[in-house]
PDB file of C-alpha atoms in Angstrom:
ATOM      1  CA  MET A   1     111.164  80.510 -30.673  1.00  0.00           C
ATOM      2  CA  GLY A   2     112.275  76.986 -31.353  1.00  0.00           C
ATOM      3  CA  TRP A   3     109.851  75.511 -28.862  1.00  0.00           C
ATOM      4  CA  LEU A   4     106.989  77.364 -30.627  1.00  0.00           C
ATOM      5  CA  GLY A   5     107.884  75.660 -33.881  1.00  0.00           C
ATOM      6  CA  VAL A   6     108.015  72.301 -32.143  1.00  0.00           C
ATOM      7  CA  ARG A   7     104.620  72.913 -30.518  1.00  0.00           C
ATOM      8  CA  SER A   8     103.048  73.933 -33.817  1.00  0.00           C
ATOM      9  CA  GLU A   9     104.442  70.814 -35.451  1.00  0.00           C
ATOM     10  CA  GLN A  10     102.991  68.682 -32.638  1.00  0.00           C
ATOM     11  CA  GLU A  11      99.594  70.345 -33.007  1.00  0.00           C
ATOM     12  CA  ARG A  12      99.591  69.730 -36.748  1.00  0.00           C
ATOM     13  CA  HIS A  13     100.527  66.098 -36.138  1.00  0.00           C
ATOM     14  CA  GLN A  14      97.734  65.698 -33.556  1.00  0.00           C
ATOM     15  CA  ASN A  15      95.210  67.312 -35.917  1.00  0.00           C
ATOM     16  CA  GLY A  16      96.306  64.976 -38.659  1.00  0.00           C
ATOM     17  CA  GLN A  17      95.889  61.979 -36.367  1.00  0.00           C
ATOM     18  CA  ARG A  18      92.390  63.130 -35.368  1.00  0.00           C
ATOM     19  CA  GLN A  19      91.381  63.566 -38.990  1.00  0.00           C
ATOM     20  CA  ALA A  20      92.804  60.168 -39.907  1.00  0.00           C
ATOM     21  CA  GLY A  21      90.966  58.577 -36.972  1.00  0.00           C
ATOM     22  CA  HIS A  22      87.712  60.239 -38.013  1.00  0.00           C
ATOM     23  CA  HIS A  23      88.216  58.973 -41.554  1.00  0.00           C
ATOM     24  CA  ARG A  24      88.890  55.443 -40.309  1.00  0.00           C
ATOM     25  CA  GLN A  25      85.756  55.596 -38.148  1.00  0.00           C
ATOM     26  CA  GLN A  26      83.692  56.620 -41.162  1.00  0.00           C
ATOM     27  CA  GLN A  27      85.158  53.699 -43.120  1.00  0.00           C
ATOM     28  CA  ILE A  28      84.321  51.288 -40.283  1.00  0.00           C
ATOM     29  CA  GLU A  29      80.731  52.549 -40.089  1.00  0.00           C
ATOM     30  CA  GLN A  30      80.310  52.269 -43.842  1.00  0.00           C
ATOM     31  CA  GLY A  31      81.727  48.752 -43.709  1.00  0.00           C
ATOM     32  CA  ILE A  32      79.268  47.787 -40.968  1.00  0.00           C
ATOM     33  CA  GLN A  33      76.207  49.430 -42.387  1.00  0.00           C
ATOM     34  CA  GLY A  34      77.046  49.053 -46.075  1.00  0.00           C
ATOM     35  CA  PRO A  35      76.447  51.802 -48.615  1.00  0.00           C
ATOM     36  CA  ARG A  36      74.061  54.457 -47.382  1.00  0.00           C
ATOM     37  CA  SER A  37      71.684  53.671 -50.193  1.00  0.00           C
ATOM     38  CA  LYS A  38      71.268  50.186 -48.724  1.00  0.00           C
ATOM     39  CA  VAL A  39      70.021  51.293 -45.328  1.00  0.00           C
ATOM     40  CA  GLU A  40      68.425  54.645 -45.907  1.00  0.00           C
ATOM     41  CA  GLY A  41      65.122  55.439 -47.559  1.00  0.00           C
ATOM     42  CA  PRO A  42      61.527  56.067 -46.603  1.00  0.00           C
ATOM     43  CA  VAL A  43      60.243  54.155 -43.579  1.00  0.00           C
ATOM     44  CA  PRO A  44      56.538  53.379 -43.950  1.00  0.00           C
ATOM     45  CA  GLY A  45      53.824  54.556 -41.602  1.00  0.00           C
ATOM     46  CA  GLN A  46      54.562  56.097 -38.266  1.00  0.00           C
ATOM     47  CA  LEU A  47      58.127  54.744 -38.166  1.00  0.00           C
ATOM     48  CA  GLY A  48      59.412  57.980 -39.642  1.00  0.00           C
ATOM     49  CA  GLN A  49      62.355  60.159 -38.821  1.00  0.00           C
ATOM     50  CA  ARG A  50      60.954  61.259 -35.471  1.00  0.00           C
ATOM     51  CA  HIS A  51      61.254  57.702 -34.180  1.00  0.00           C
ATOM     52  CA  ALA A  52      64.559  56.833 -35.863  1.00  0.00           C
ATOM     53  CA  SER A  53      66.611  57.757 -32.808  1.00  0.00           C
ATOM     54  CA  ARG A  54      64.329  55.771 -30.517  1.00  0.00           C
ATOM     55  CA  LEU A  55      64.032  52.546 -32.462  1.00  0.00           C
ATOM     56  CA  GLY A  56      67.525  52.320 -33.909  1.00  0.00           C
ATOM     57  CA  ASP A  57      67.728  49.102 -35.902  1.00  0.00           C
ATOM     58  CA  VAL A  58      63.942  48.937 -36.250  1.00  0.00           C
ATOM     59  CA  ALA A  59      63.523  52.294 -37.955  1.00  0.00           C
ATOM     60  CA  LEU A  60      66.600  51.677 -40.053  1.00  0.00           C
ATOM     61  CA  GLY A  61      65.672  48.302 -41.488  1.00  0.00           C
ATOM     62  CA  LEU A  62      62.379  46.743 -40.491  1.00  0.00           C
ATOM     63  CA  GLY A  63      60.262  49.313 -42.275  1.00  0.00           C
ATOM     64  CA  GLN A  64      62.054  48.446 -45.481  1.00  0.00           C
ATOM     65  CA  LEU A  65      61.476  44.719 -45.022  1.00  0.00           C
ATOM     66  CA  THR A  66      57.748  45.308 -45.348  1.00  0.00           C
ATOM     67  CA  THR A  67      58.348  46.842 -48.799  1.00  0.00           C
ATOM     68  CA  GLY A  68      60.033  43.750 -50.210  1.00  0.00           C
ATOM     69  CA  LYS A  69      63.655  44.418 -49.272  1.00  0.00           C
ATOM     70  CA  VAL A  70      65.708  41.402 -48.238  1.00  0.00           C
ATOM     71  CA  LEU A  71      67.926  41.240 -45.176  1.00  0.00           C
ATOM     72  CA  TYR A  72      71.668  40.907 -45.931  1.00  0.00           C
ATOM     73  CA  GLU A  73      70.928  41.459 -49.640  1.00  0.00           C
ATOM     74  CA  ASP A  74      69.378  44.949 -49.585  1.00  0.00           C
ATOM     75  CA  ILE A  75      69.918  45.820 -45.910  1.00  0.00           C
ATOM     76  CA  ALA A  76      73.270  45.352 -44.169  1.00  0.00           C
ATOM     77  CA  TYR A  77      72.822  43.713 -40.773  1.00  0.00           C
ATOM     78  CA  LEU A  78      75.163  42.242 -38.176  1.00  0.00           C
ATOM     79  CA  ASN A  79      72.856  39.959 -36.157  1.00  0.00           C
ATOM     80  CA  GLY A  80      70.649  36.997 -36.974  1.00  0.00           C
ATOM     81  CA  PRO A  81      67.526  37.234 -39.142  1.00  0.00           C
ATOM     82  CA  LEU A  82      64.896  36.159 -36.592  1.00  0.00           C
ATOM     83  CA  SER A  83      64.115  39.453 -34.912  1.00  0.00           C
ATOM     84  CA  PRO A  84      63.946  41.652 -38.049  1.00  0.00           C
ATOM     85  CA  TYR A  85      61.625  39.269 -39.827  1.00  0.00           C
ATOM     86  CA  LEU A  86      59.501  38.649 -36.727  1.00  0.00           C
ATOM     87  CA  ASN A  87      58.900  42.356 -36.288  1.00  0.00           C
ATOM     88  CA  ALA A  88      58.258  42.706 -40.012  1.00  0.00           C
ATOM     89  CA  LEU A  89      55.599  40.018 -39.576  1.00  0.00           C
ATOM     90  CA  TRP A  90      53.918  42.057 -36.865  1.00  0.00           C
ATOM     91  CA  PHE A  91      53.890  45.035 -39.202  1.00  0.00           C
ATOM     92  CA  ARG A  92      52.297  43.009 -42.004  1.00  0.00           C
ATOM     93  CA  LEU A  93      49.623  41.582 -39.715  1.00  0.00           C
ATOM     94  CA  PHE A  94      48.706  44.655 -37.711  1.00  0.00           C
ATOM     95  CA  GLY A  95      50.023  47.628 -39.726  1.00  0.00           C
ATOM     96  CA  VAL A  96      53.285  49.545 -39.733  1.00  0.00           C
ATOM     97  CA  SER A  97      53.187  51.723 -36.635  1.00  0.00           C
ATOM     98  CA  LEU A  98      54.959  52.211 -33.348  1.00  0.00           C
ATOM     99  CA  THR A  99      51.758  51.146 -31.589  1.00  0.00           C
ATOM    100  CA  THR A 100      51.977  47.717 -33.270  1.00  0.00           C
ATOM    101  CA  LEU A 101      55.540  47.256 -32.094  1.00  0.00           C
ATOM    102  CA  ILE A 102      54.712  48.359 -28.530  1.00  0.00           C
ATOM    103  CA  ALA A 103      51.684  46.081 -28.293  1.00  0.00           C
ATOM    104  CA  CYS A 104      53.581  43.044 -29.553  1.00  0.00           C
ATOM    105  CA  ASN A 105      56.545  43.747 -27.259  1.00  0.00           C
ATOM    106  CA  LEU A 106      54.189  44.095 -24.284  1.00  0.00           C
ATOM    107  CA  ALA A 107      52.726  40.693 -25.132  1.00  0.00           C
ATOM    108  CA  LEU A 108      56.231  39.180 -25.351  1.00  0.00           C
ATOM    109  CA  ALA A 109      57.161  40.841 -22.031  1.00  0.00           C
ATOM    110  CA  ALA A 110      54.083  39.297 -20.424  1.00  0.00           C
ATOM    111  CA  GLY A 111      55.122  35.893 -21.786  1.00  0.00           C
ATOM    112  CA  LEU A 112      58.635  36.388 -20.457  1.00  0.00           C
ATOM    113  CA  ILE A 113      57.317  37.189 -16.970  1.00  0.00           C
ATOM    114  CA  TRP A 114      55.179  34.016 -17.111  1.00  0.00           C
ATOM    115  CA  LEU A 115      58.243  31.975 -18.098  1.00  0.00           C
ATOM    116  CA  LEU A 116      60.288  33.519 -15.286  1.00  0.00           C
ATOM    117  CA  TYR A 117      57.567  32.601 -12.829  1.00  0.00           C
ATOM    118  CA  ARG A 118      57.466  29.019 -14.078  1.00  0.00           C
ATOM    119  CA  VAL A 119      61.242  28.644 -13.845  1.00  0.00           C
ATOM    120  CA  PHE A 120      61.523  30.186 -10.367  1.00  0.00           C
ATOM    121  CA  VAL A 121      58.607  28.154  -9.040  1.00  0.00           C
ATOM    122  CA  ALA A 122      60.361  24.995 -10.227  1.00  0.00           C
ATOM    123  CA  ILE A 123      63.593  25.868  -8.393  1.00  0.00           C
ATOM    124  CA  SER A 124      62.235  27.720  -5.338  1.00  0.00           C
ATOM    125  CA  ASP A 125      58.692  28.644  -4.176  1.00  0.00           C
ATOM    126  CA  ARG A 126      55.795  30.867  -5.204  1.00  0.00           C
ATOM    127  CA  PHE A 127      56.817  33.812  -3.029  1.00  0.00           C
ATOM    128  CA  THR A 128      60.325  33.914  -4.473  1.00  0.00           C
ATOM    129  CA  ALA A 129      58.974  33.529  -8.004  1.00  0.00           C
ATOM    130  CA  THR A 130      56.502  36.394  -7.509  1.00  0.00           C
ATOM    131  CA  LEU A 131      59.192  38.625  -6.024  1.00  0.00           C
ATOM    132  CA  ALA A 132      61.567  37.877  -8.947  1.00  0.00           C
ATOM    133  CA  CYS A 133      58.857  38.736 -11.462  1.00  0.00           C
ATOM    134  CA  LEU A 134      58.042  41.994  -9.696  1.00  0.00           C
ATOM    135  CA  VAL A 135      61.711  42.999  -9.705  1.00  0.00           C
ATOM    136  CA  PHE A 136      62.007  42.186 -13.380  1.00  0.00           C
ATOM    137  CA  GLY A 137      58.884  44.092 -14.306  1.00  0.00           C
ATOM    138  CA  LEU A 138      59.638  47.200 -12.239  1.00  0.00           C
ATOM    139  CA  LEU A 139      63.378  47.518 -12.874  1.00  0.00           C
ATOM    140  CA  PHE A 140      63.936  45.974 -16.304  1.00  0.00           C
ATOM    141  CA  ALA A 141      60.806  45.515 -18.422  1.00  0.00           C
ATOM    142  CA  PHE A 142      59.652  49.110 -18.091  1.00  0.00           C
ATOM    143  CA  GLY A 143      62.795  50.876 -16.878  1.00  0.00           C
ATOM    144  CA  GLN A 144      63.932  54.155 -18.439  1.00  0.00           C
ATOM    145  CA  LEU A 145      67.378  55.147 -17.259  1.00  0.00           C
ATOM    146  CA  VAL A 146      68.208  57.682 -20.026  1.00  0.00           C
ATOM    147  CA  GLY A 147      66.389  60.400 -21.878  1.00  0.00           C
ATOM    148  CA  VAL A 148      64.962  58.165 -24.597  1.00  0.00           C
ATOM    149  CA  GLY A 149      62.905  55.099 -23.746  1.00  0.00           C
ATOM    150  CA  ASN A 150      64.541  52.553 -26.011  1.00  0.00           C
ATOM    151  CA  TYR A 151      66.511  50.507 -23.494  1.00  0.00           C
ATOM    152  CA  ASN A 152      63.689  48.437 -22.048  1.00  0.00           C
ATOM    153  CA  TYR A 153      61.447  45.596 -23.181  1.00  0.00           C
ATOM    154  CA  VAL A 154      58.755  47.888 -24.650  1.00  0.00           C
ATOM    155  CA  CYS A 155      60.888  49.668 -27.271  1.00  0.00           C
ATOM    156  CA  PRO A 156      64.228  47.888 -27.168  1.00  0.00           C
ATOM    157  CA  TYR A 157      67.057  49.221 -29.266  1.00  0.00           C
ATOM    158  CA  SER A 158      68.087  45.663 -30.133  1.00  0.00           C
ATOM    159  CA  HIS A 159      65.207  43.212 -30.314  1.00  0.00           C
ATOM    160  CA  GLU A 160      67.661  40.316 -30.495  1.00  0.00           C
ATOM    161  CA  MET A 161      68.295  40.723 -26.804  1.00  0.00           C
ATOM    162  CA  THR A 162      64.651  40.449 -25.761  1.00  0.00           C
ATOM    163  CA  HIS A 163      63.739  37.744 -28.268  1.00  0.00           C
ATOM    164  CA  GLY A 164      66.895  35.754 -27.467  1.00  0.00           C
ATOM    165  CA  LEU A 165      66.250  35.894 -23.731  1.00  0.00           C
ATOM    166  CA  ILE A 166      62.626  34.772 -24.163  1.00  0.00           C
ATOM    167  CA  LEU A 167      63.695  31.829 -26.344  1.00  0.00           C
ATOM    168  CA  SER A 168      66.419  30.901 -23.857  1.00  0.00           C
ATOM    169  CA  LEU A 169      63.846  30.690 -21.095  1.00  0.00           C
ATOM    170  CA  VAL A 170      61.586  28.653 -23.378  1.00  0.00           C
ATOM    171  CA  ALA A 171      64.463  26.196 -23.868  1.00  0.00           C
ATOM    172  CA  ILE A 172      65.096  25.974 -20.128  1.00  0.00           C
ATOM    173  CA  SER A 173      61.344  25.561 -19.432  1.00  0.00           C
ATOM    174  CA  CYS A 174      61.136  22.705 -21.948  1.00  0.00           C
ATOM    175  CA  LEU A 175      64.045  20.977 -20.256  1.00  0.00           C
ATOM    176  CA  LEU A 176      62.292  21.336 -16.905  1.00  0.00           C
ATOM    177  CA  ALA A 177      59.137  19.930 -18.504  1.00  0.00           C
ATOM    178  CA  TYR A 178      61.132  16.864 -19.578  1.00  0.00           C
ATOM    179  CA  HIS A 179      62.115  16.273 -15.974  1.00  0.00           C
ATOM    180  CA  ARG A 180      58.410  16.053 -15.101  1.00  0.00           C
ATOM    181  CA  SER A 181      57.082  14.107 -18.086  1.00  0.00           C
ATOM    182  CA  ARG A 182      60.126  12.282 -19.538  1.00  0.00           C
ATOM    183  CA  ARG A 183      58.757  12.948 -23.024  1.00  0.00           C
ATOM    184  CA  LEU A 184      61.030  13.464 -26.006  1.00  0.00           C
ATOM    185  CA  LEU A 185      58.756  16.198 -27.271  1.00  0.00           C
ATOM    186  CA  ALA A 186      59.959  18.435 -24.438  1.00  0.00           C
ATOM    187  CA  ILE A 187      63.612  17.772 -25.397  1.00  0.00           C
ATOM    188  CA  ALA A 188      62.784  18.566 -29.010  1.00  0.00           C
ATOM    189  CA  GLY A 189      61.176  21.839 -27.919  1.00  0.00           C
ATOM    190  CA  SER A 190      64.251  22.729 -25.883  1.00  0.00           C
ATOM    191  CA  GLY A 191      66.580  22.070 -28.811  1.00  0.00           C
ATOM    192  CA  CYS A 192      64.341  23.975 -31.252  1.00  0.00           C
ATOM    193  CA  ALA A 193      64.276  27.003 -28.927  1.00  0.00           C
ATOM    194  CA  LEU A 194      68.068  26.912 -28.725  1.00  0.00           C
ATOM    195  CA  GLY A 195      68.285  26.822 -32.520  1.00  0.00           C
ATOM    196  CA  LEU A 196      66.063  29.922 -32.664  1.00  0.00           C
ATOM    197  CA  VAL A 197      68.330  31.660 -30.159  1.00  0.00           C
ATOM    198  CA  PHE A 198      71.140  31.035 -32.618  1.00  0.00           C
ATOM    199  CA  LEU A 199      69.226  33.218 -35.120  1.00  0.00           C
ATOM    200  CA  THR A 200      69.225  36.202 -32.746  1.00  0.00           C
ATOM    201  CA  LYS A 201      72.609  37.109 -31.237  1.00  0.00           C
ATOM    202  CA  ALA A 202      75.825  35.122 -30.763  1.00  0.00           C
ATOM    203  CA  GLU A 203      76.313  36.149 -27.108  1.00  0.00           C
ATOM    204  CA  LEU A 204      72.847  34.936 -26.108  1.00  0.00           C
ATOM    205  CA  PHE A 205      73.310  31.667 -27.992  1.00  0.00           C
ATOM    206  CA  LEU A 206      76.572  30.967 -26.190  1.00  0.00           C
ATOM    207  CA  ALA A 207      75.010  31.608 -22.770  1.00  0.00           C
ATOM    208  CA  ALA A 208      71.950  29.503 -23.553  1.00  0.00           C
ATOM    209  CA  ALA A 209      74.036  26.691 -25.048  1.00  0.00           C
ATOM    210  CA  VAL A 210      76.223  26.482 -21.931  1.00  0.00           C
ATOM    211  CA  ALA A 211      73.204  26.514 -19.617  1.00  0.00           C
ATOM    212  CA  LEU A 212      71.427  23.783 -21.571  1.00  0.00           C
ATOM    213  CA  ALA A 213      74.594  21.705 -21.892  1.00  0.00           C
ATOM    214  CA  VAL A 214      74.954  21.741 -18.079  1.00  0.00           C
ATOM    215  CA  GLY A 215      71.248  20.976 -17.620  1.00  0.00           C
ATOM    216  CA  LEU A 216      71.209  18.185 -20.163  1.00  0.00           C
ATOM    217  CA  GLY A 217      74.426  16.698 -18.819  1.00  0.00           C
ATOM    218  CA  SER A 218      73.058  16.774 -15.282  1.00  0.00           C
ATOM    219  CA  THR A 219      69.896  15.085 -16.508  1.00  0.00           C
ATOM    220  CA  LEU A 220      71.836  12.250 -18.153  1.00  0.00           C
ATOM    221  CA  TRP A 221      74.016  11.827 -15.063  1.00  0.00           C
ATOM    222  CA  ALA A 222      70.951  11.657 -12.741  1.00  0.00           C
ATOM    223  CA  GLU A 223      68.896   9.334 -14.938  1.00  0.00           C
ATOM    224  CA  ARG A 224      71.728   7.021 -16.025  1.00  0.00           C
ATOM    225  CA  PRO A 225      69.803   5.916 -19.150  1.00  0.00           C
ATOM    226  CA  SER A 226      70.868   3.093 -21.404  1.00  0.00           C
ATOM    227  CA  ARG A 227      73.181   3.818 -24.321  1.00  0.00           C
ATOM    228  CA  ARG A 228      70.294   3.702 -26.766  1.00  0.00           C
ATOM    229  CA  GLN A 229      68.177   6.044 -24.677  1.00  0.00           C
ATOM    230  CA  ARG A 230      71.094   8.431 -24.187  1.00  0.00           C
ATOM    231  CA  TRP A 231      71.790   8.694 -27.925  1.00  0.00           C
ATOM    232  CA  THR A 232      68.081   9.061 -28.657  1.00  0.00           C
ATOM    233  CA  LEU A 233      67.896  11.938 -26.211  1.00  0.00           C
ATOM    234  CA  LEU A 234      71.008  13.672 -27.519  1.00  0.00           C
ATOM    235  CA  GLY A 235      70.061  13.078 -31.141  1.00  0.00           C
ATOM    236  CA  THR A 236      66.604  14.526 -30.629  1.00  0.00           C
ATOM    237  CA  PHE A 237      68.035  17.607 -28.949  1.00  0.00           C
ATOM    238  CA  ALA A 238      70.768  18.162 -31.546  1.00  0.00           C
ATOM    239  CA  GLY A 239      68.517  17.554 -34.524  1.00  0.00           C
ATOM    240  CA  SER A 240      65.923  19.989 -33.165  1.00  0.00           C
ATOM    241  CA  ALA A 241      68.622  22.605 -32.499  1.00  0.00           C
ATOM    242  CA  ILE A 242      69.991  22.354 -36.028  1.00  0.00           C
ATOM    243  CA  ALA A 243      66.617  22.570 -37.736  1.00  0.00           C
ATOM    244  CA  PRO A 244      65.929  26.341 -37.303  1.00  0.00           C
ATOM    245  CA  PRO A 245      69.320  27.536 -38.654  1.00  0.00           C
ATOM    246  CA  VAL A 246      69.034  25.136 -41.603  1.00  0.00           C
ATOM    247  CA  ALA A 247      65.517  26.357 -42.348  1.00  0.00           C
ATOM    248  CA  ALA A 248      66.650  29.988 -42.138  1.00  0.00           C
ATOM    249  CA  PHE A 249      69.567  29.285 -44.494  1.00  0.00           C
ATOM    250  CA  CYS A 250      67.279  27.642 -47.045  1.00  0.00           C
ATOM    251  CA  LEU A 251      64.810  30.556 -46.944  1.00  0.00           C
ATOM    252  CA  LEU A 252      67.588  33.134 -47.330  1.00  0.00           C
ATOM    253  CA  ALA A 253      69.146  31.105 -50.160  1.00  0.00           C
ATOM    254  CA  LEU A 254      65.930  31.570 -52.119  1.00  0.00           C
ATOM    255  CA  ALA A 255      66.576  35.312 -52.291  1.00  0.00           C
ATOM    256  CA  MET A 256      70.378  35.441 -52.540  1.00  0.00           C
ATOM    257  CA  PRO A 257      73.408  33.305 -53.378  1.00  0.00           C
ATOM    258  CA  ALA A 258      73.976  30.415 -50.977  1.00  0.00           C
ATOM    259  CA  ALA A 259      77.378  31.744 -49.884  1.00  0.00           C
ATOM    260  CA  GLN A 260      75.853  35.083 -48.902  1.00  0.00           C
ATOM    261  CA  ALA A 261      72.977  33.360 -47.125  1.00  0.00           C
ATOM    262  CA  PHE A 262      75.482  31.259 -45.157  1.00  0.00           C
ATOM    263  CA  GLN A 263      77.432  34.362 -44.095  1.00  0.00           C
ATOM    264  CA  GLY A 264      74.210  36.052 -43.023  1.00  0.00           C
TER     265      GLY A 264
END
């Protein structure tokens, strides 16, 4: 009978551990999302409860941004402010509906395919570029690998991924444009696009920053410009990259304390 008592004690201990783990998980989720009153509430238009599971962060927060709520102040959020406010802009311009979001995302996907074509044509040939765009469109842009269709470029669960990738390609395309024209405006565009990537997701910014650092370093090594030209080039790129985060901070600081805006 002794082993029965030991087994019962072990089961009670395991149940206690599971309950404690569940409690810790709830605390973590509350810490990430903030109080429930901050992220719940009516979502305008067609972005109601039936779409909440499909749109994830969109249904949770973007509908409330159109009603005057402020990101990081009224709505807890882990990523940068660019994507939520961009989608809120679409809603204000074209109405709060899933159709608006789909149409705008399709337009962005078309722009992404065009950027991919430009980049691949620059480094290979037209056939390879066309094949790459077809693969992207068929397998990624409109793919649906699970029951709900929110892991593609039409209704992405996290818009930071799609917006960040598009802006990364814009930055690379601008750097390629500089190779053709040798105009500082192209370098400024590349830096500005990188700064906008910073406002989406940290992982994408790191990848884009490394790619552009290699590309810019290779450009300087190949051109061998004078010291003045080199610092002009680097200063233009760095200043343009810093401008979007600084602008975002200033705009957020208008609606919340500066320390909170900086953390956001």
